[in-house]
Coordinates of C-alpha atoms in Angstrom, one line a residue:
V873 CA 45.3 19.1 22.4
Q874 CA 43.7 20.3 25.6
L875 CA 45.0 19.1 28.9
Q876 CA 43.0 18.8 32.1
A877 CA 44.8 18.1 35.4
S878 CA 43.0 16.9 38.5
G879 CA 43.6 15.0 41.7
G880 CA 45.1 17.6 43.9
G881 CA 44.1 18.1 47.5
L882 CA 45.3 18.4 51.1
V883 CA 47.3 15.6 52.6
Q884 CA 49.4 15.1 55.6
A885 CA 53.2 14.7 55.4
G886 CA 54.0 11.1 54.5
G887 CA 50.7 10.7 52.6
S888 CA 50.0 10.0 49.0
L889 CA 48.1 11.5 46.1
R890 CA 47.6 10.5 42.5
L891 CA 47.2 13.2 40.0
S892 CA 45.7 12.8 36.5
C893 CA 46.1 14.7 33.3
V894 CA 43.6 13.8 30.6
A895 CA 44.2 15.0 27.1
S896 CA 41.7 15.6 24.3
G897 CA 42.4 14.7 20.8
R898 CA 43.6 11.7 18.9
T899 CA 47.4 12.3 19.0
F900 CA 48.1 11.9 22.7
S901 CA 50.3 8.9 22.0
T902 CA 52.7 11.1 20.1
Y903 CA 53.4 13.5 22.9
T904 CA 55.9 13.3 25.7
M905 CA 54.2 14.4 28.8
G906 CA 55.6 16.2 31.8
W907 CA 54.6 17.7 35.1
F908 CA 55.8 20.9 36.6
R909 CA 55.0 22.6 39.9
Q910 CA 55.0 26.2 41.1
A911 CA 55.1 27.2 44.8
P912 CA 54.1 30.7 45.8
G913 CA 56.9 33.1 45.1
K914 CA 59.0 30.5 43.2
E915 CA 59.5 29.8 39.6
R916 CA 57.9 26.9 37.9
E917 CA 60.0 23.8 38.2
F918 CA 60.2 20.4 36.5
V919 CA 59.0 17.4 38.4
V920 CA 58.7 14.4 36.0
S921 CA 58.3 13.4 32.4
I922 CA 57.3 10.3 30.5
S923 CA 57.9 9.5 26.8
W924 CA 55.1 9.0 24.3
T925 CA 55.4 5.2 24.6
G926 CA 55.7 5.3 28.4
G927 CA 59.0 3.4 28.1
S928 CA 61.2 6.2 29.3
T929 CA 60.8 8.4 32.4
Y930 CA 62.8 11.2 34.0
Y931 CA 62.5 12.5 37.5
A932 CA 63.7 15.6 39.3
D933 CA 66.1 14.7 42.1
S934 CA 63.7 16.2 44.6
V935 CA 61.1 13.6 43.8
K936 CA 63.1 10.6 42.7
G937 CA 62.2 7.5 44.7
R938 CA 58.9 9.0 45.9
F939 CA 57.0 9.8 42.7
T940 CA 56.2 7.4 39.9
I941 CA 54.7 8.4 36.6
S942 CA 52.7 6.2 34.2
R943 CA 50.5 6.7 31.2
D944 CA 47.6 5.0 29.5
N945 CA 47.4 6.0 25.9
A946 CA 44.1 4.2 25.4
K947 CA 42.6 6.6 28.0
N948 CA 44.7 9.7 26.9
T949 CA 45.8 10.0 30.5
V950 CA 49.0 10.3 32.4
Y951 CA 49.3 9.6 36.2
P952 CA 51.9 10.8 38.6
Q953 CA 51.7 8.8 41.8
M954 CA 53.1 10.9 44.6
N955 CA 54.1 9.1 47.8
S956 CA 55.9 10.1 51.0
L957 CA 54.8 13.7 50.4
K958 CA 56.6 16.5 52.2
P959 CA 55.5 20.0 53.0
E960 CA 58.0 21.3 50.4
D961 CA 56.0 19.4 47.7
T962 CA 53.2 22.0 48.3
A963 CA 52.6 23.7 45.0
V964 CA 50.3 24.1 42.0
Y965 CA 51.0 21.2 39.7
Y966 CA 50.7 21.5 35.9
C967 CA 50.8 19.0 33.2
A968 CA 52.4 19.8 29.9
A969 CA 52.9 18.1 26.5
R970 CA 55.6 18.3 23.9
Y971 CA 55.6 16.5 20.6
L972 CA 57.9 13.5 20.2
V973 CA 60.9 14.8 22.3
D974 CA 63.2 13.0 24.7
T975 CA 62.1 13.0 28.3
L976 CA 65.3 14.9 29.2
L977 CA 64.2 17.8 27.0
M978 CA 61.1 18.3 29.2
V979 CA 63.1 19.8 32.1
T980 CA 62.7 23.4 31.0
A981 CA 59.2 24.9 30.9
D982 CA 60.0 26.8 27.7
G983 CA 59.1 24.9 24.5
M984 CA 56.0 23.0 25.7
D985 CA 53.3 22.7 23.1
Y986 CA 50.5 22.6 25.5
W987 CA 49.8 23.3 29.2
G988 CA 46.9 22.3 31.4
K989 CA 45.5 24.3 34.2
G990 CA 47.0 23.5 37.5
T991 CA 45.8 21.5 40.4
Q992 CA 46.7 22.5 43.9
V993 CA 48.6 20.1 46.2
T994 CA 49.0 21.0 49.8
V995 CA 51.0 18.9 52.2
S996 CA 50.6 19.7 55.9
S997 CA 53.3 19.0 58.4

């Protein structure tokens, strides 16, 4: 499985962005998907995850109520919708995949089966 993240950019505080992560391969629907972010000088941190069916999601407290994740298994794509963006959301965002695990187990970066290259999100104040 190869993952390709896109949709990053520059946005003002309070604005919105929708990222995308497209996966290659036929087994996308068997992977729990997650997003992480890494700001300069900081460790990579968990943002959100979604189960392989899309029926379960889990959000970091820092984005709860502002970010919404969905997936379209027919298109092999997962979409985090990011609203009410804050300057502290500025980071490189990475998508990741892990085979058939609970969304809660996606909170640590270790153990992911696949990573995509990041996409930069910059929120200006």
